[in-house]
Coordinates of C-alpha atoms in Angstrom, one line a residue:
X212 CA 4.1 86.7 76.4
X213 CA 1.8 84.4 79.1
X214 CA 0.0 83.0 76.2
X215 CA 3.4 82.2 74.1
X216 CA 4.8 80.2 77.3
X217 CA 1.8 78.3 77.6
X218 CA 1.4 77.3 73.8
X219 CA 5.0 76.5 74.2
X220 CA 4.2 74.1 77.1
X221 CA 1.1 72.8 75.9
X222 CA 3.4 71.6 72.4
X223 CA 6.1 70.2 75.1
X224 CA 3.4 68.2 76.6
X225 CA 2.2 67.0 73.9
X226 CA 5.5 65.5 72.6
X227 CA 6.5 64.0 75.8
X228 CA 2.7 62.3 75.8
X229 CA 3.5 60.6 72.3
X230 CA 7.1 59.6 73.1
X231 CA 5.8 58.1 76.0
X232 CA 3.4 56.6 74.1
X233 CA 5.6 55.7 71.0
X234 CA 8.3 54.3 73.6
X235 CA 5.2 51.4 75.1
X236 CA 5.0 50.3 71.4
X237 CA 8.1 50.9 69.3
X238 CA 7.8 49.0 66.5
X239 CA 3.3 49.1 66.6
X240 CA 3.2 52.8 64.8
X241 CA 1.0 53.4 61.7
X242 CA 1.7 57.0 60.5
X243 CA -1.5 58.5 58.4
X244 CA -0.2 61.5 56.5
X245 CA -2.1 64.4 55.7
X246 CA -2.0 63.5 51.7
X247 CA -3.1 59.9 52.5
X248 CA 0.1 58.1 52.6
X249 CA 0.1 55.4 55.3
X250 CA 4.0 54.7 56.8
X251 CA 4.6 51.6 58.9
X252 CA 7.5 52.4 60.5
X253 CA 9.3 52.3 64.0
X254 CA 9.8 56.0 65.7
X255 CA 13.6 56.0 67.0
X256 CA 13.3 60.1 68.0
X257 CA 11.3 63.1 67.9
X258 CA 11.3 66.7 69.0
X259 CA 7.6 69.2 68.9
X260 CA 8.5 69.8 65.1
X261 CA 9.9 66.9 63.5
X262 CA 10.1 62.5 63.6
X263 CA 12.3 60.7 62.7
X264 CA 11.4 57.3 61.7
X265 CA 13.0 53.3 60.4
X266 CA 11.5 52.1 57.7
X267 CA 10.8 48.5 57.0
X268 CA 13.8 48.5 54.8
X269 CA 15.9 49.7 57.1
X270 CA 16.4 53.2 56.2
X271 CA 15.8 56.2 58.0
X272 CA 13.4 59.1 56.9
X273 CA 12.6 62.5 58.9
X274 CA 9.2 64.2 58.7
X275 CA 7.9 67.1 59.6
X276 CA 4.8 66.9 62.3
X277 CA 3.0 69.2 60.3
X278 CA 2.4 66.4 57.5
X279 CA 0.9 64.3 60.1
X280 CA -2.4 63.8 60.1
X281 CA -2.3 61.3 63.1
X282 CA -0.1 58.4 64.9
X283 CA -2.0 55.0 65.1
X284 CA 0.0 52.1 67.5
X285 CA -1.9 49.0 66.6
X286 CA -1.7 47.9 63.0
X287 CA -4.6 48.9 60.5
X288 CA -6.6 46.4 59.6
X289 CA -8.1 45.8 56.4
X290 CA -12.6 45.2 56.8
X291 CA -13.5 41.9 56.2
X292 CA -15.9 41.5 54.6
X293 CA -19.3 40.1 56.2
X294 CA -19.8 37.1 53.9
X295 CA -16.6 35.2 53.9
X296 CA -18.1 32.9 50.8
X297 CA -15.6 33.2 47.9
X298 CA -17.4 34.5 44.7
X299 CA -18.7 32.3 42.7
X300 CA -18.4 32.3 38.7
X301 CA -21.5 32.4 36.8
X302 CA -23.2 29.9 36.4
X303 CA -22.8 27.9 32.5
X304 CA -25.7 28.0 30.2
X305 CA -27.5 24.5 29.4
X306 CA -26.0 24.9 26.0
X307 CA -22.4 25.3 27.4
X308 CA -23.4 22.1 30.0
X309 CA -24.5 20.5 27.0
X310 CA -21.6 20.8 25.2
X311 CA -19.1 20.0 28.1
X312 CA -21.2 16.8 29.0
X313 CA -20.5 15.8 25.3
X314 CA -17.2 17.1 24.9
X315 CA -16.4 14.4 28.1
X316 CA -18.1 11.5 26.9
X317 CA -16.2 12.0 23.7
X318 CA -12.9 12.0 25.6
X319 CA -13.7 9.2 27.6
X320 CA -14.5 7.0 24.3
X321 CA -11.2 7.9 22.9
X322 CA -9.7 6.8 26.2
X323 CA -11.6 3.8 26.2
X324 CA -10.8 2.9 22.5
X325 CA -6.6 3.9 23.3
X326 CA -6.7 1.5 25.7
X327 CA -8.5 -1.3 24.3
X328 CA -6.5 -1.2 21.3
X329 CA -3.3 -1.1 23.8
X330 CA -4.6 -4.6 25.1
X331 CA -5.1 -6.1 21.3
X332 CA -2.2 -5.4 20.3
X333 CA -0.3 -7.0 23.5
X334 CA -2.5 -9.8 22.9
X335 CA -1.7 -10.4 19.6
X336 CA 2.3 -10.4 20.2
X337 CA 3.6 -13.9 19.3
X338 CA 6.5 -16.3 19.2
X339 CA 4.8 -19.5 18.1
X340 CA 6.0 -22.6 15.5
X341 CA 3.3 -24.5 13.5
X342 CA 4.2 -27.6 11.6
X343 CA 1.7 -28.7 9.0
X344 CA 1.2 -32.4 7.7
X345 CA -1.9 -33.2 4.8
X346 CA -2.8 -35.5 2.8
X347 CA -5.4 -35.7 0.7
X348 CA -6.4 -35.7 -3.3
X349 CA -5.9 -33.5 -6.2
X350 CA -5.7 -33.0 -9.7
X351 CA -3.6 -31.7 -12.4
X352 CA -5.0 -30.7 -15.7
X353 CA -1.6 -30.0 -17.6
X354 CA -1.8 -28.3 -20.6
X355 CA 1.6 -29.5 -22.1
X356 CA 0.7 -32.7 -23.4
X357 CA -2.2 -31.7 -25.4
X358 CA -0.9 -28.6 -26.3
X359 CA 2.5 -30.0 -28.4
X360 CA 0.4 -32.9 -29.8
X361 CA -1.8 -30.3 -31.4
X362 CA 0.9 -28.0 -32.2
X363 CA 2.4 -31.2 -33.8
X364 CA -0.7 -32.9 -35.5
X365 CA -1.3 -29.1 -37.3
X366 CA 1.8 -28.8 -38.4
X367 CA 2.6 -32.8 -39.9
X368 CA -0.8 -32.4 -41.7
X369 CA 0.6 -29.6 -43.2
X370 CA 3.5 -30.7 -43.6
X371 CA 2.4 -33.9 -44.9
X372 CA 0.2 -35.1 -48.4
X373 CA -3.2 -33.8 -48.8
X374 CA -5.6 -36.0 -46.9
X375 CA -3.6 -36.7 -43.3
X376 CA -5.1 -35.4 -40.5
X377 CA -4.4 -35.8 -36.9
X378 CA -6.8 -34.7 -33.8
X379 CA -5.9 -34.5 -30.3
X380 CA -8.7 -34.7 -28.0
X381 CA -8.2 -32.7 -25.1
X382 CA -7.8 -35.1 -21.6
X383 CA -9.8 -35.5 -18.6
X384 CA -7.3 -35.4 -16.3
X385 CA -8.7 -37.6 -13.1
X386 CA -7.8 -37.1 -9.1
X387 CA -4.7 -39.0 -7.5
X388 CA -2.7 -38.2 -4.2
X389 CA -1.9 -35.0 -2.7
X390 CA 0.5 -34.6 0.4
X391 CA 1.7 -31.2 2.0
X392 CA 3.9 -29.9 4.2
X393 CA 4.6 -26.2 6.1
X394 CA 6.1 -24.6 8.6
X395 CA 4.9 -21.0 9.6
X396 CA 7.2 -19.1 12.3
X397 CA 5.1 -16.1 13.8
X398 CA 7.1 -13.6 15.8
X399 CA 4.9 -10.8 17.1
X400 CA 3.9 -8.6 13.5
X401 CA 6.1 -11.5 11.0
X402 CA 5.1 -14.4 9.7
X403 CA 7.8 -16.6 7.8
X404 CA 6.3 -19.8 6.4
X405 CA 8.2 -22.3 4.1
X406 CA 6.4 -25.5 2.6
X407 CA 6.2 -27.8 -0.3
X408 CA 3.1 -30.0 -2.0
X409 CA 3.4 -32.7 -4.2
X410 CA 0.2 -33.7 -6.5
X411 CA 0.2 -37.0 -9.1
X412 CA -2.9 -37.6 -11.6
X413 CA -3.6 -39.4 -14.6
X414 CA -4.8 -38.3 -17.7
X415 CA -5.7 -40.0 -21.1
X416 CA -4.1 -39.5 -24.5
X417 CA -6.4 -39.7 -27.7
X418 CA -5.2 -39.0 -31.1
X419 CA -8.0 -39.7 -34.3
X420 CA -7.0 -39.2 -38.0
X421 CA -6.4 -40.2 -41.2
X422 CA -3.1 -41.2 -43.2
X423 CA -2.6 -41.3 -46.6
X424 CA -1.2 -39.9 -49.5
X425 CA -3.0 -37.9 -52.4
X426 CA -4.5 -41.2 -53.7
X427 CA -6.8 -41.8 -50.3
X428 CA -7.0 -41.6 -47.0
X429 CA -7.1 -44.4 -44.2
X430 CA -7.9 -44.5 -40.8
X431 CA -5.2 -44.1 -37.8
X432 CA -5.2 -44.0 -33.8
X433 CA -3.1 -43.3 -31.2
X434 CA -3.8 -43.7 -27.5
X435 CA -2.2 -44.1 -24.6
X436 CA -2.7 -43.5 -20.8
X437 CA 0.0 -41.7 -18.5
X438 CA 0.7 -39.9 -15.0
X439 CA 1.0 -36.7 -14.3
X440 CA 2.8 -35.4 -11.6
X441 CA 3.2 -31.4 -9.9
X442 CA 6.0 -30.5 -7.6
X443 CA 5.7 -27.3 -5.7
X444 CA 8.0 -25.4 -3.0
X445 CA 8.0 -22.1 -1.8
X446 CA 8.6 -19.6 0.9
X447 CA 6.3 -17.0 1.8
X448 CA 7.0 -13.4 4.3
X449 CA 4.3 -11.3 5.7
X450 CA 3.5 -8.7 8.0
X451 CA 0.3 -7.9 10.1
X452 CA -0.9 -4.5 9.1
X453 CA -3.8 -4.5 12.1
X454 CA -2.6 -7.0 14.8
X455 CA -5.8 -7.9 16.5
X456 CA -5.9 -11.6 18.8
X457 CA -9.1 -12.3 16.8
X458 CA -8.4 -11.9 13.2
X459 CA -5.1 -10.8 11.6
X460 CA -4.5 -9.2 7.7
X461 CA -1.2 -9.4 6.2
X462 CA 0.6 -8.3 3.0
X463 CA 2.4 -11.3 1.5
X464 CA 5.5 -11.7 -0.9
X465 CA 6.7 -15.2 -1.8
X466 CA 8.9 -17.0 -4.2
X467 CA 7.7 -20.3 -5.6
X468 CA 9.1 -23.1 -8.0
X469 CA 7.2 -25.1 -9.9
X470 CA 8.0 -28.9 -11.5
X471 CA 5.7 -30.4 -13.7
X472 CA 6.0 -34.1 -15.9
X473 CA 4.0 -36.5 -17.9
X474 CA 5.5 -40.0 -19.2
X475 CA 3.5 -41.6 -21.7
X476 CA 5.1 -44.8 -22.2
X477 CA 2.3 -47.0 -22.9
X478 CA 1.0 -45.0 -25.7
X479 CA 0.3 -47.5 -29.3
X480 CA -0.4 -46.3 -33.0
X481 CA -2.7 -48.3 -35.3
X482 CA -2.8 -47.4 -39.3
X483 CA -6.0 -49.4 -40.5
X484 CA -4.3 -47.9 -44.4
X485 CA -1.9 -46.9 -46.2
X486 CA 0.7 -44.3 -44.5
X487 CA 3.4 -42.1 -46.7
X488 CA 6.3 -44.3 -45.0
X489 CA 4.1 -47.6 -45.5
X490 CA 3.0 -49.6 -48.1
X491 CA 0.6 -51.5 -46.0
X492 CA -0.9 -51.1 -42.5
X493 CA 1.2 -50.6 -39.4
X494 CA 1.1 -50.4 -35.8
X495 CA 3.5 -49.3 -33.3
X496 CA 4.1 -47.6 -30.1
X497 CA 4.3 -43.3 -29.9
X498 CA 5.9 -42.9 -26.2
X499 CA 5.9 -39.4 -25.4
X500 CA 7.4 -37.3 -22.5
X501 CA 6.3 -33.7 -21.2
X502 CA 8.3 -31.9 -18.4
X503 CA 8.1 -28.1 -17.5
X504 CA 10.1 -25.7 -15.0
X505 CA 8.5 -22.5 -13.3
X506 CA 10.2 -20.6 -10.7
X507 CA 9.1 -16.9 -9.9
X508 CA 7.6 -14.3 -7.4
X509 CA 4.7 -14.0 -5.9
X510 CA 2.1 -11.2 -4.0
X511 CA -0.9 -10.9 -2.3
X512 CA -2.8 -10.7 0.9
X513 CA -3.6 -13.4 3.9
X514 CA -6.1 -13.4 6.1
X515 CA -6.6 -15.4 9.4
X516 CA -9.9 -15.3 11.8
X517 CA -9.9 -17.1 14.9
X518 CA -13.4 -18.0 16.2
X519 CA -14.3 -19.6 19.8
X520 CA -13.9 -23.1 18.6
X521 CA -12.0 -23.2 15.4
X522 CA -9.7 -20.8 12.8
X523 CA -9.6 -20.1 9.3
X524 CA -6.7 -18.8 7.6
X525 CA -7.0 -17.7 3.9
X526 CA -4.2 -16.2 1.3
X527 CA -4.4 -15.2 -2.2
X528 CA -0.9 -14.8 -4.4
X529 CA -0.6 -13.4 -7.9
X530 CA 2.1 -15.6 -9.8
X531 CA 5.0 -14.0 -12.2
X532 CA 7.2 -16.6 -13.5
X533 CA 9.2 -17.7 -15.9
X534 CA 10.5 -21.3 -17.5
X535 CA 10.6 -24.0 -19.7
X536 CA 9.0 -26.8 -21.3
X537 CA 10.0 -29.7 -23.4
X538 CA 8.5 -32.7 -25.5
X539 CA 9.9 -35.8 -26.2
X540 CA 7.8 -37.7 -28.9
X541 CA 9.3 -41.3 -30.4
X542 CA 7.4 -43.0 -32.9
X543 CA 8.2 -46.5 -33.7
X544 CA 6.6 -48.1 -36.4
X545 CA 6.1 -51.8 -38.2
X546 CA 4.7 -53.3 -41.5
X547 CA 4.1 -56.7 -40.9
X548 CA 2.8 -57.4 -44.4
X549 CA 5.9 -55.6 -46.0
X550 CA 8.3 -55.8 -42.7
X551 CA 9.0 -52.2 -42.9
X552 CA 10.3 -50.1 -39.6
X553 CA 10.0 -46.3 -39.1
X554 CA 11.6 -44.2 -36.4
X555 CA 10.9 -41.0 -36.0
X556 CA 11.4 -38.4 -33.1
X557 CA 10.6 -35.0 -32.1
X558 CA 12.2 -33.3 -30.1
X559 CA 11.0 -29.6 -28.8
X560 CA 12.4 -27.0 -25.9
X561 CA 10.9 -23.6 -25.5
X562 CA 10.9 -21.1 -22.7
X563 CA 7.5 -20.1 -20.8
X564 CA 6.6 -16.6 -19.3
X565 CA 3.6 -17.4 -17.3
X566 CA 1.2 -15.6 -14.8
X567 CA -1.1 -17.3 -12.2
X568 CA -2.3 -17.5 -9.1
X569 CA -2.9 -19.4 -5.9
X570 CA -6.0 -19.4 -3.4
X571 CA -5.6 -21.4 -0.6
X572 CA -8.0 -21.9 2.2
X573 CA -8.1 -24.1 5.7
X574 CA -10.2 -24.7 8.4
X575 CA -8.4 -25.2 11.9
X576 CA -9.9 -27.2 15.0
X577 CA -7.9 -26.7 18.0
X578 CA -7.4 -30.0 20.3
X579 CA -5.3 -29.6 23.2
X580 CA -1.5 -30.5 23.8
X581 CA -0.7 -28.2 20.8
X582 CA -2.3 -30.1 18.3
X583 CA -5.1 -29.0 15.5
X584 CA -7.1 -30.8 13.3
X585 CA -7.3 -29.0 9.7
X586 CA -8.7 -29.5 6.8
X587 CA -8.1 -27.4 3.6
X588 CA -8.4 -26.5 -0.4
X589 CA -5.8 -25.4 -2.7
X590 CA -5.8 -24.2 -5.9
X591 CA -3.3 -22.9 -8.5
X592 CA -3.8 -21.6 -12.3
X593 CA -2.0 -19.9 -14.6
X594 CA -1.8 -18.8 -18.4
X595 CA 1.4 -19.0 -20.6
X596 CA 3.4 -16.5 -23.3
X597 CA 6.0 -17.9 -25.2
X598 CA 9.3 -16.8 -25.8
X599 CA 11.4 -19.0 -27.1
X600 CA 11.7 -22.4 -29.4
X601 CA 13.8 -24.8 -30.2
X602 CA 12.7 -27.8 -32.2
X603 CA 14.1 -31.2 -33.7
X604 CA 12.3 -33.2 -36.5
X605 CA 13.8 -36.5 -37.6
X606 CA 13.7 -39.9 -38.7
X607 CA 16.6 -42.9 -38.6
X608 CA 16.9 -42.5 -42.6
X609 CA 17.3 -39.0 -43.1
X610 CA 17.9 -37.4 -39.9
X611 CA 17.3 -33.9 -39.2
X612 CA 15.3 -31.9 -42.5
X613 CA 16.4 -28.0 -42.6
X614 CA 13.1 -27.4 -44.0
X615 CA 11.1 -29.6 -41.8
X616 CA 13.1 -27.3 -38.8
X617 CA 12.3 -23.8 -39.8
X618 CA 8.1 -24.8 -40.8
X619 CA 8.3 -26.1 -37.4
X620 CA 9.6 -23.4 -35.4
X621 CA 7.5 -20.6 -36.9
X622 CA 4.4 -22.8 -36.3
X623 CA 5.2 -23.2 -32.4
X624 CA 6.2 -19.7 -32.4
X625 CA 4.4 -17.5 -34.4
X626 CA 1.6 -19.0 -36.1
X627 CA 0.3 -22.4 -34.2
X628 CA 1.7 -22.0 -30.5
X629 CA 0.1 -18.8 -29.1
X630 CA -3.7 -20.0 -31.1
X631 CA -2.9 -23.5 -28.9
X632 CA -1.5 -22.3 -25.6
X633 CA -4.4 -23.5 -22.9
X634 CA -4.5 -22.6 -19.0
X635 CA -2.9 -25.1 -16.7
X636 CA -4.6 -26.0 -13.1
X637 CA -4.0 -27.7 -10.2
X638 CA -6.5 -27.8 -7.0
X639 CA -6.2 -30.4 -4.0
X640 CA -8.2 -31.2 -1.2
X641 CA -6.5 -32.2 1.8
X642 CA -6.8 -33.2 5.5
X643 CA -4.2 -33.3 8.3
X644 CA -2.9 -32.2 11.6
X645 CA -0.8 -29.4 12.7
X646 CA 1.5 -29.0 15.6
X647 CA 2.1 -25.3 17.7
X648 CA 5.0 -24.4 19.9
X649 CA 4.1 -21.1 21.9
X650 CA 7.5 -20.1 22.7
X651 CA 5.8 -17.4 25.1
X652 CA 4.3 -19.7 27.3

C-alpha cells in the first residue's frame, strides 16, 4: 500500500514537472513516438495517462503517454552537413567537350550568317528612278529585201521562157545611227523598265541575170542602194530572287514590238538584149519597198553587279512573236529604139511567226549628283515561219493573171519561201548618260 502511494506520487510529479515545463514553451514541443513518428504540435492539457495536443492544422488529437517515447521543446534540427559545397555533376568527357565546343561554333555561324543576310537584304531595299539616254551606231541586216527578191527571181524564171535568170546577191548591210531611251523604276524586290531604240542602216541591192526568150539569152542588171531602218519599244517586269546590295538576279517577262522598213527608190534596170516584153534593149527603174510588223512576249533572266567603281547590268530575253511582212516591187520599163513601156508590179503580204532573242549588256560609271556614264551593246536575232500569203502579179496590159497568182502563192508558201527564209539581226553599240533619283534619301 506504501509502495502504491508513492508510485502514484512519483507519476503526479512527474506530470506537474512536464506541464510546467510544456507551459515555458507552448508552442516549442517535438513529440518522438515510440513507432518513430515525430508530432510538432502545441500541448493545450495533460493528465499522468494521456495529452492532448493542436496540430499544425488546427485540429486536436489525444495520445496516450504510453506511445511516447519522449517530449523534445526546441525544434529538431536536421545535420548539416560538414561540406556545405553543392555536388558537383561529373565532369564531360573530351569527346562530349569536343562536341559541345563544335556544336557552338556551328550555332554561332548560323547566327552570324542570319544576321548578315538580315543586313543585305535591308541594304538592298530600293525606291530609285533611272533615266537612260544613248546614242551610238548599229546595224541592221534585214532579211526581207533579199528574201522576196529571191523568192521572186525563182519564181519569174520559172515562170518565164527558158534562158531568164535572175540572181540576188545577198547585201552587206553597213552601220548608221543608233539612239535609245529607258526608264527603269526599282522599288525594293521590282523592277519596271519601259524603253524604245531606233537603229537606221543602209544596204545594197544587186540583181545579175539574163533575159530572153528561147532564141537567146542577153544580159540584165538591177541595182540600187536603200536605208533600212528598225523601230523597237518594249516594257520589261522583274523580280529579285536573292536581293544582295552587291549583285542582284532577276526573272524577267517583257512585251516588245517590232517595226522594220526598206525603201528602195533609187533602184535602175538595164537589159543589154532582148527581153520577152521588148524587142530591143531597155532600161528603167525597179523601186521596191519592204516593211515588216513584230509584236510579242518575251522571258529571260537579268543580272546586275555593282563593283567599287562601276556596274554592269546584263539581261537575256527569248522572243515569241508574231507578224507581218510586205513587198512592194514596181518595174518601169522603156525601149528607146522601139519606144515601148512596161509596167509591172508585185505586190505580196504574208504573216510571220518568229522566234529570237535579245542580249544586252552595259557598263555603268558612277559620277556624282546622280549622274552615270554608261556605255553598252545590244543585240537582237531571230528566225521566221510562215503562215500566211497573199500575192499580186500584174502588168498595165493585162492586169492580174489567175495563173500567174496561184504559181506564186504555192512558191512563197510551200515550195520557195521556207528554202529562202534567212535570220534577221540587229546589234548597236552605244554611249550615253543616265540619271538616278533615290527616293529613299
Amino acid at each position: 500500500m506504501r509502495r502504491l502511494k508513492n508510485k502514484i506520487r512519483a507519476a503526479i510529479f512527474f506530470g506537474c514537472m512536464i506541464f510546467s515545463l510544456t507551459s515555458i514553451h507552448p508552442n516549442d514541443q517535438v513529440i518522438y513516438m515510440k513507432d518513430g513518428r515525430v508530432i510538432t504540435a502545441e500541448i493545450i492539457s495533460q493528465t499522468a495517462f494521456k495529452m492532448v495536443i493542436k496540430l499544425p492544422d488546427g485540429s486536436t488529437k489525444e495520445i496516450a503517454k504510453q506511445d511516447i517515447k519522449r517530449v523534445a521543446f526546441k525544434e529538431a534540427k536536421t545535420p548539416e552537413p560538414k561540406d556545405k559545397t553543392p555536388a558537383e555533376p561529373p565532369a564531360p568527357s573530351p569527346e562530349e567537350i569536343a562536341k559541345q565546343e563544335e556544336d557552338s561554333k556551328k550555332q554561332a555561324i548560323l547566327d552570324e550568317k542570319a544576321e548578315r543576310r538580315k543586313k543585305q537584304i535591308e541594304e538592298a531595299k530600293r525606291n530609285r528612278i533611272d533615266i537612260f539616254l544613248g546614242t551610238g551606231s548599229g546595224t541592221v541586216n534585214f532579211q526581207g529585201a533579199n528574201y522576196y527578191d529571191t523568192v521572186v527571181a525563182i519564181g519569174s524564171s520559172l515562170g518565164q521562157d527558158s534562158g531568164k535568170f535572175e540572181y540576188p546577191i545577198e547585201p552587206k548591210p553597213k552601220s548608221g545611227k543608233a539612239t535609245s531611251f529607258e526608264v527603269r523604276y526599282s522599288l525594293n524586290r521590282f523592277v519596271g523598265e519601259l524603253g524604245a531604240s531606233s537603229i537606221t542602216s543602209s544596204a545594197t541591192q544587186s540583181i545579175i541575170g539574163v533575159d530572153g526568150p528561147s532564141s537567146g539569152t542577153f544580159p540584165k542588171l538591177i541595182h540600187g542602194n536603200y536605208d533600212v531602218s528598225m523601230k523597237h519599244v518594249y516594257g520589261n517586269f522583274s523580280y529579285s530572287v536573292f536581293p544582295h546590295p552587291k549583285y542582284d538576279v532577276r526573272p524577267v517577262i517583257g512585251y516588245h514590238q517590232f517595226w522594220t522598213k526598206t525603201d528602195n527608190s533609187n533602184s535602175l534596170v538595164f537589159g543589154a538584149g532582148v527581153a520577152p516584153l521588148f524587142n530591143d534593149q531597155y532600161f528603167g527603174t525597179d523601186p521596191t519597198s519592204v516593211a515588216e510588223g513584230l509584236k510579242g512576249f518575251s522571258y529571260g533572266i537579268q543580272y546586275d553587279i555593282k563593283f567599287e567603281k562601276f556596274e554592269i547590268r546584263t539581261g537575256l530575253h527569248i522572243l515569241q512573236m508574231k507578224g507581218f511582212g510586205t513587198y512592194d516591187r514596181q518595174l518601169n520599163a522603156y525601149a528607146p529604139v522601139s519606144a515601148q513601156t512596161q509596167a509591172e508590179t508585185i505586190d505580196v503580204y504574208n504573216k510571220w511567226v518568229a522566234k529570237g532573242a535579245i542580249i544586252d549588256l552595259k557598263f555603268l560609271y558612277p559620277w556624282k549628283y546622280g549622274v552615270s556614264f554608261w556605255m553598252g551593246l545590244n543585240s537582237m536575232s531571230w528566225t521566221y515561219t510562215m503562215s500566211e500569203t497573199a500575192l499580186s502579179v500584174g502588168n498595165e496590159d493585162s492586169g492580174v493573171d489567175p495563173q500567174s497568182y496561184i504559181l506564186g502563192k504555192l512558191l512563197f508558201e510551200s515550195l520557195i519561201g521556207p528554202g529562202a527564209l534567212k535570220e534577221t539581226k540587229a546589234t548597236t553599240i552605244q554611249i550615253g548618260a543616265t540619271y538616278s533619283y533615290d527616293f529613299n534619301k
